[in-house]
Coordinates of C-alpha atoms in Angstrom, one line a residue:
X1 CA -10.3 188.0 -28.4
X2 CA -9.5 188.3 -32.1
X3 CA -6.8 190.3 -33.8
X4 CA -6.8 191.3 -37.5
X5 CA -4.7 193.3 -39.9
X6 CA -6.3 196.3 -41.6
X7 CA -5.1 199.7 -42.8
X8 CA -1.5 198.8 -41.9
X9 CA -2.4 198.3 -38.3
X10 CA -4.0 195.8 -35.9
X11 CA -7.7 195.7 -34.9
X12 CA -8.4 193.8 -31.7
X13 CA -12.0 192.8 -31.2
X14 CA -14.4 190.7 -29.3
X15 CA -16.4 190.1 -32.5
X16 CA -15.1 188.0 -35.4
X17 CA -14.3 189.8 -38.7
X18 CA -14.0 186.9 -41.1
X19 CA -13.3 189.2 -44.1
X20 CA -10.0 190.4 -42.5
X21 CA -6.7 188.5 -42.3
X22 CA -5.9 187.3 -38.7
X23 CA -2.8 188.3 -36.9
X24 CA -1.1 185.7 -34.8
X25 CA 1.7 187.8 -33.4
X26 CA 0.5 189.2 -30.0
X27 CA 3.7 191.0 -29.2
X28 CA 2.6 194.4 -30.6
X29 CA -0.2 196.4 -29.1
X30 CA -3.3 196.9 -31.2
X31 CA -4.1 200.2 -33.0
X32 CA -7.8 199.8 -32.4
X33 CA -9.8 198.1 -29.6
X34 CA -13.4 197.2 -30.6
X35 CA -15.6 196.2 -27.7
X36 CA -19.3 195.3 -27.4
X37 CA -21.0 197.2 -24.6
X38 CA -24.3 196.9 -22.8
X39 CA -26.4 199.5 -21.1
X40 CA -26.8 203.1 -22.2
X41 CA -24.0 205.3 -23.5
X42 CA -23.5 208.8 -22.1
X43 CA -26.1 211.3 -23.5
X44 CA -27.6 214.7 -22.8
X45 CA -25.9 218.0 -22.8
X46 CA -22.4 216.5 -23.3
X47 CA -23.3 215.7 -26.9
X48 CA -22.8 218.3 -29.7
X49 CA -24.6 217.3 -32.9
X50 CA -22.5 217.6 -36.1
X51 CA -23.9 216.1 -39.3
X52 CA -26.0 213.3 -40.9
X53 CA -25.3 211.1 -43.9
X54 CA -27.2 208.5 -45.9
X55 CA -25.8 204.9 -45.7
X56 CA -28.3 203.0 -47.8
X57 CA -31.9 203.3 -48.7
X58 CA -33.8 203.9 -45.5
X59 CA -30.6 203.9 -43.3
X60 CA -28.9 207.0 -42.0
X61 CA -25.9 207.7 -39.7
X62 CA -25.4 210.8 -37.6
X63 CA -22.2 212.1 -35.8
X64 CA -22.0 213.9 -32.5
X65 CA -19.0 215.1 -30.4
X66 CA -18.7 214.3 -26.8
X67 CA -15.9 215.5 -24.4
X68 CA -13.7 212.4 -25.1
X69 CA -14.3 211.6 -28.7
X70 CA -16.9 211.2 -31.5
X71 CA -20.1 209.2 -31.7
X72 CA -21.7 207.6 -34.8
X73 CA -25.3 206.6 -34.5
X74 CA -26.7 204.2 -37.1
X75 CA -30.4 203.5 -37.6
X76 CA -29.8 199.8 -38.0
X77 CA -26.6 198.8 -36.2
X78 CA -26.5 201.1 -33.1
X79 CA -24.1 203.5 -31.5
X80 CA -20.3 203.6 -31.9
X81 CA -18.3 205.7 -29.5
X82 CA -14.8 206.4 -31.0
X83 CA -11.9 207.6 -28.9
X84 CA -8.5 209.2 -29.9
X85 CA -6.6 206.3 -28.2
X86 CA -8.2 203.7 -30.6
X87 CA -11.0 202.5 -28.4
X88 CA -14.3 201.8 -30.2
X89 CA -17.3 201.0 -28.0
X90 CA -20.3 199.5 -29.7
X91 CA -23.8 199.7 -28.2
X92 CA -25.8 197.4 -30.5
X93 CA -29.5 197.8 -31.4
X94 CA -31.8 194.9 -31.0
X95 CA -31.7 192.7 -34.1
X96 CA -28.6 194.4 -35.6
X97 CA -27.0 192.2 -38.2
X98 CA -23.3 191.5 -37.5
X99 CA -22.5 191.8 -41.3
X100 CA -23.8 195.3 -41.3
X101 CA -21.9 196.1 -38.1
X102 CA -18.6 194.9 -39.6
X103 CA -19.2 197.0 -42.7
X104 CA -19.9 200.1 -40.5
X105 CA -16.7 199.5 -38.6
X106 CA -14.5 199.0 -41.7
X107 CA -16.1 202.1 -43.3
X108 CA -17.1 205.2 -41.3
X109 CA -16.1 204.0 -37.8
X110 CA -12.5 203.4 -38.6
X111 CA -12.5 206.6 -40.8
X112 CA -13.7 208.4 -37.6
X113 CA -10.8 206.9 -35.6
X114 CA -8.5 208.1 -38.4
X115 CA -10.0 211.6 -38.3
X116 CA -9.3 211.9 -34.5
X117 CA -5.6 211.2 -35.3
X118 CA -5.3 213.6 -38.3
X119 CA -5.6 210.9 -41.1
X120 CA -7.9 211.8 -44.0
X121 CA -10.2 209.1 -45.5
X122 CA -11.4 209.5 -49.1
X123 CA -14.1 207.5 -50.9
X124 CA -11.5 206.1 -53.3
X125 CA -9.5 203.0 -54.4
X126 CA -5.7 203.0 -55.0
X127 CA -2.8 201.0 -56.4
X128 CA 0.9 201.4 -56.1
X129 CA 2.9 201.7 -59.4
X130 CA 6.7 201.7 -59.1
X131 CA 6.5 202.6 -55.4
X132 CA 4.1 205.4 -55.7
X133 CA 0.4 205.5 -54.9
X134 CA -2.2 206.3 -57.6
X135 CA -5.8 206.9 -56.4
X136 CA -9.1 206.8 -58.2
X137 CA -11.8 209.0 -56.7
X138 CA -15.5 209.1 -57.6
X139 CA -19.1 208.3 -56.6
X140 CA -20.7 204.8 -56.7
X141 CA -20.4 203.0 -60.0
X142 CA -17.7 205.4 -61.3
X143 CA -15.3 202.6 -61.9
X144 CA -12.9 203.0 -59.0
X145 CA -12.8 199.4 -57.9
X146 CA -12.9 198.0 -61.5
X147 CA -9.9 200.2 -62.5
X148 CA -7.8 199.4 -59.4
X149 CA -8.6 195.6 -59.5
X150 CA -7.7 195.5 -63.3
X151 CA -4.4 197.2 -62.7
X152 CA -3.6 194.8 -59.9
X153 CA -4.6 191.7 -61.8
X154 CA -3.2 192.5 -65.2
X155 CA 0.0 194.5 -64.5
X156 CA 2.8 194.9 -61.9
X157 CA 0.7 197.4 -60.0
X158 CA -0.4 196.3 -56.5
X159 CA -3.7 197.0 -54.8
X160 CA -3.4 199.4 -51.8
X161 CA -7.1 199.7 -50.9
X162 CA -10.6 199.6 -52.1
X163 CA -13.4 202.0 -51.3
X164 CA -11.6 203.8 -48.4
X165 CA -8.3 205.5 -49.0
X166 CA -6.6 206.6 -45.8
X167 CA -4.0 209.3 -46.1
X168 CA -1.5 210.0 -43.4
X169 CA 0.1 213.5 -43.3
X170 CA 3.7 213.1 -42.3
X171 CA 6.7 214.5 -44.2
X172 CA 4.6 213.7 -47.3
X173 CA 1.0 212.5 -47.9
X174 CA 1.1 208.7 -47.7
X175 CA -1.5 206.1 -48.7
X176 CA -2.1 203.4 -46.0
X177 CA -2.7 199.8 -47.1
X178 CA -6.5 199.3 -46.5
X179 CA -9.2 196.7 -46.8
X180 CA -7.7 194.7 -49.7
X181 CA -10.8 192.9 -51.0
X182 CA -12.8 194.7 -53.7
X183 CA -16.4 195.7 -53.8
X184 CA -17.8 195.1 -57.3
X185 CA -21.1 195.6 -59.0
X186 CA -22.6 192.6 -60.8
X187 CA -21.4 193.5 -64.3
X188 CA -17.8 194.2 -63.1
X189 CA -17.8 191.0 -61.0
X190 CA -18.8 188.9 -64.0
X191 CA -16.2 190.6 -66.2
X192 CA -13.2 190.4 -63.8
X193 CA -14.0 187.3 -61.6
X194 CA -15.8 184.0 -61.9
X195 CA -18.9 185.4 -60.2
X196 CA -22.2 185.0 -62.0
X197 CA -25.5 186.7 -61.3
X198 CA -28.6 187.9 -63.1
X199 CA -29.3 190.8 -60.7
X200 CA -27.8 194.0 -62.0
X201 CA -28.1 195.5 -58.5
X202 CA -26.0 192.8 -57.0
X203 CA -22.8 193.8 -55.2
X204 CA -20.1 191.3 -54.1
X205 CA -17.0 191.6 -52.0
X206 CA -14.2 189.9 -54.0
X207 CA -11.6 188.4 -51.7
X208 CA -9.6 186.7 -54.5
X209 CA -6.8 189.3 -54.9
X210 CA -3.6 187.3 -54.9
X211 CA -1.2 188.1 -52.0
X212 CA 1.5 189.1 -54.5
X213 CA -0.9 191.7 -56.0
X214 CA -1.4 193.5 -52.7
X215 CA 0.7 196.4 -51.3
X216 CA 1.5 195.8 -47.7
X217 CA 3.5 199.0 -47.1
X218 CA 2.5 202.7 -46.7
X219 CA 3.1 204.3 -50.0
X220 CA 3.8 208.0 -50.9
X221 CA 0.8 209.4 -52.7
X222 CA 1.6 210.7 -56.2
X223 CA -1.6 211.2 -58.1
X224 CA -5.4 211.3 -57.6
X225 CA -7.7 210.8 -60.6
X226 CA -11.4 211.9 -60.6
X227 CA -13.1 209.4 -62.9
X228 CA -15.3 211.1 -65.5
X229 CA -17.3 208.9 -68.0
X230 CA -17.2 210.0 -71.6
X231 CA -18.8 208.7 -74.8
X232 CA -17.4 205.2 -75.8
X233 CA -16.2 206.7 -79.1
X234 CA -13.9 209.2 -77.4
X235 CA -10.4 208.4 -76.4
X236 CA -8.8 208.2 -72.9
X237 CA -7.3 211.4 -71.6
X238 CA -6.6 213.4 -68.5
X239 CA -6.8 217.0 -67.6
X240 CA -4.9 218.6 -64.7
X241 CA -7.4 220.2 -62.3
X242 CA -6.9 223.7 -60.8
X243 CA -6.5 223.7 -57.0
X244 CA -10.0 225.1 -56.3
X245 CA -11.7 222.4 -58.4
X246 CA -9.6 219.6 -57.0
X247 CA -10.3 220.9 -53.4
X248 CA -14.1 220.9 -54.1
X249 CA -13.9 217.4 -55.6
X250 CA -12.0 216.0 -52.7
X251 CA -14.3 217.5 -50.1
X252 CA -17.2 216.0 -51.9
X253 CA -15.5 212.6 -51.8
X254 CA -14.3 212.7 -48.2
X255 CA -15.5 209.6 -46.4
X256 CA -16.9 211.6 -43.5
X257 CA -17.6 214.9 -45.4
X258 CA -21.4 215.2 -44.7
X259 CA -20.9 214.2 -41.0
X260 CA -18.2 216.7 -40.2
X261 CA -19.6 220.2 -39.7
X262 CA -19.0 223.0 -37.2
X263 CA -15.7 222.8 -35.4
X264 CA -14.6 219.7 -37.3
X265 CA -15.0 221.2 -40.8
X266 CA -11.8 223.4 -40.8
X267 CA -9.7 220.3 -40.0
X268 CA -10.8 218.4 -43.1
X269 CA -10.6 221.5 -45.3
X270 CA -6.9 222.0 -44.2
X271 CA -6.1 218.4 -45.0
X272 CA -7.7 218.6 -48.5
X273 CA -5.8 221.9 -49.2
X274 CA -2.6 220.2 -48.2
X275 CA -3.3 217.4 -50.7
X276 CA -4.1 219.7 -53.6
X277 CA -0.8 221.6 -53.0
X278 CA 1.4 218.5 -52.9
X279 CA -0.4 215.8 -55.0
X280 CA -1.2 216.2 -58.6
X281 CA -5.0 215.9 -59.3
X282 CA -6.5 215.1 -62.7
X283 CA -9.9 214.5 -64.3
X284 CA -9.5 211.1 -65.9
X285 CA -11.8 210.9 -68.9
X286 CA -12.6 207.3 -69.7
X287 CA -15.3 205.4 -71.7
X288 CA -17.1 203.2 -69.2
X289 CA -17.0 200.0 -71.4
X290 CA -15.2 196.8 -70.7
X291 CA -13.8 196.8 -74.3
X292 CA -12.0 200.0 -73.4
X293 CA -10.6 198.7 -70.2
X294 CA -7.3 197.3 -71.7
X295 CA -6.6 200.7 -73.3
X296 CA -7.3 202.4 -70.0
X297 CA -4.8 200.2 -68.2
X298 CA -2.2 200.7 -70.8
X299 CA -2.6 204.4 -70.8
X300 CA -2.3 204.7 -67.0
X301 CA 0.8 202.6 -67.1
X302 CA 2.3 204.7 -69.8
X303 CA 1.8 207.8 -67.6
X304 CA 3.2 206.3 -64.5
X305 CA 5.7 203.7 -65.7
X306 CA 6.7 205.1 -69.0
X307 CA 5.9 201.7 -70.4

């Protein structure tokens, strides 16, 4: 068995996850148990279909509820049954690539485990600045990963998570330390790392974030920014969003949003409403050029550090 650290907890698995840091301390019980199963999972009238989402071109995932938990069914990697106690049973499809399986687990599967335990997952990246979490929300290629990595590399900010921001609702909304490598498109990878490629559609997972640039602790969530591209000649600014607009934006960027319908929808709506009433939400208007990036970083620091 293997044990890895992710999202501030321990994933115990019978399948290696080389992209995650191993845990050698076996004294603490794992938060999630990933097991490879054979045979057929339970089906039939016990399943209630919820929603469907697009993963990649030609690949979809659907969610169903069964009496004990939630099921994710992927076209390519198979079926994942997720239980509230942290168990994850994987029924693999023939020919499923383990790299895709691992990405599914670290994405929507763990987000489903979080959902069963009242933790919201957003499609966002985040850093900690002076002990407070600042998140960057937006669709693919909006600049979330580039902004978070630049802050971690060039300032005293620390990377909390990339791509999936898990938010725990205790006494205050708290950002959990997530998967602390960064998914970059080809142009960002060439600008911020030593990676070189001629394919503009290339995406790489950059694992070179220094340990001192990573945030290992749950961090109170202070601000969420919705990244909005503007003309390169315009300056950097932010506009406070009204609660209704912020709520709609967060629902659109919920990691499991398209999958959660019917009886699951009110739960995620309540979580988002809690966020917009306790966490300040802004539209961050930024030119999407690398020459503007230093000004973007300085401006964000001025807002949150007073520097």
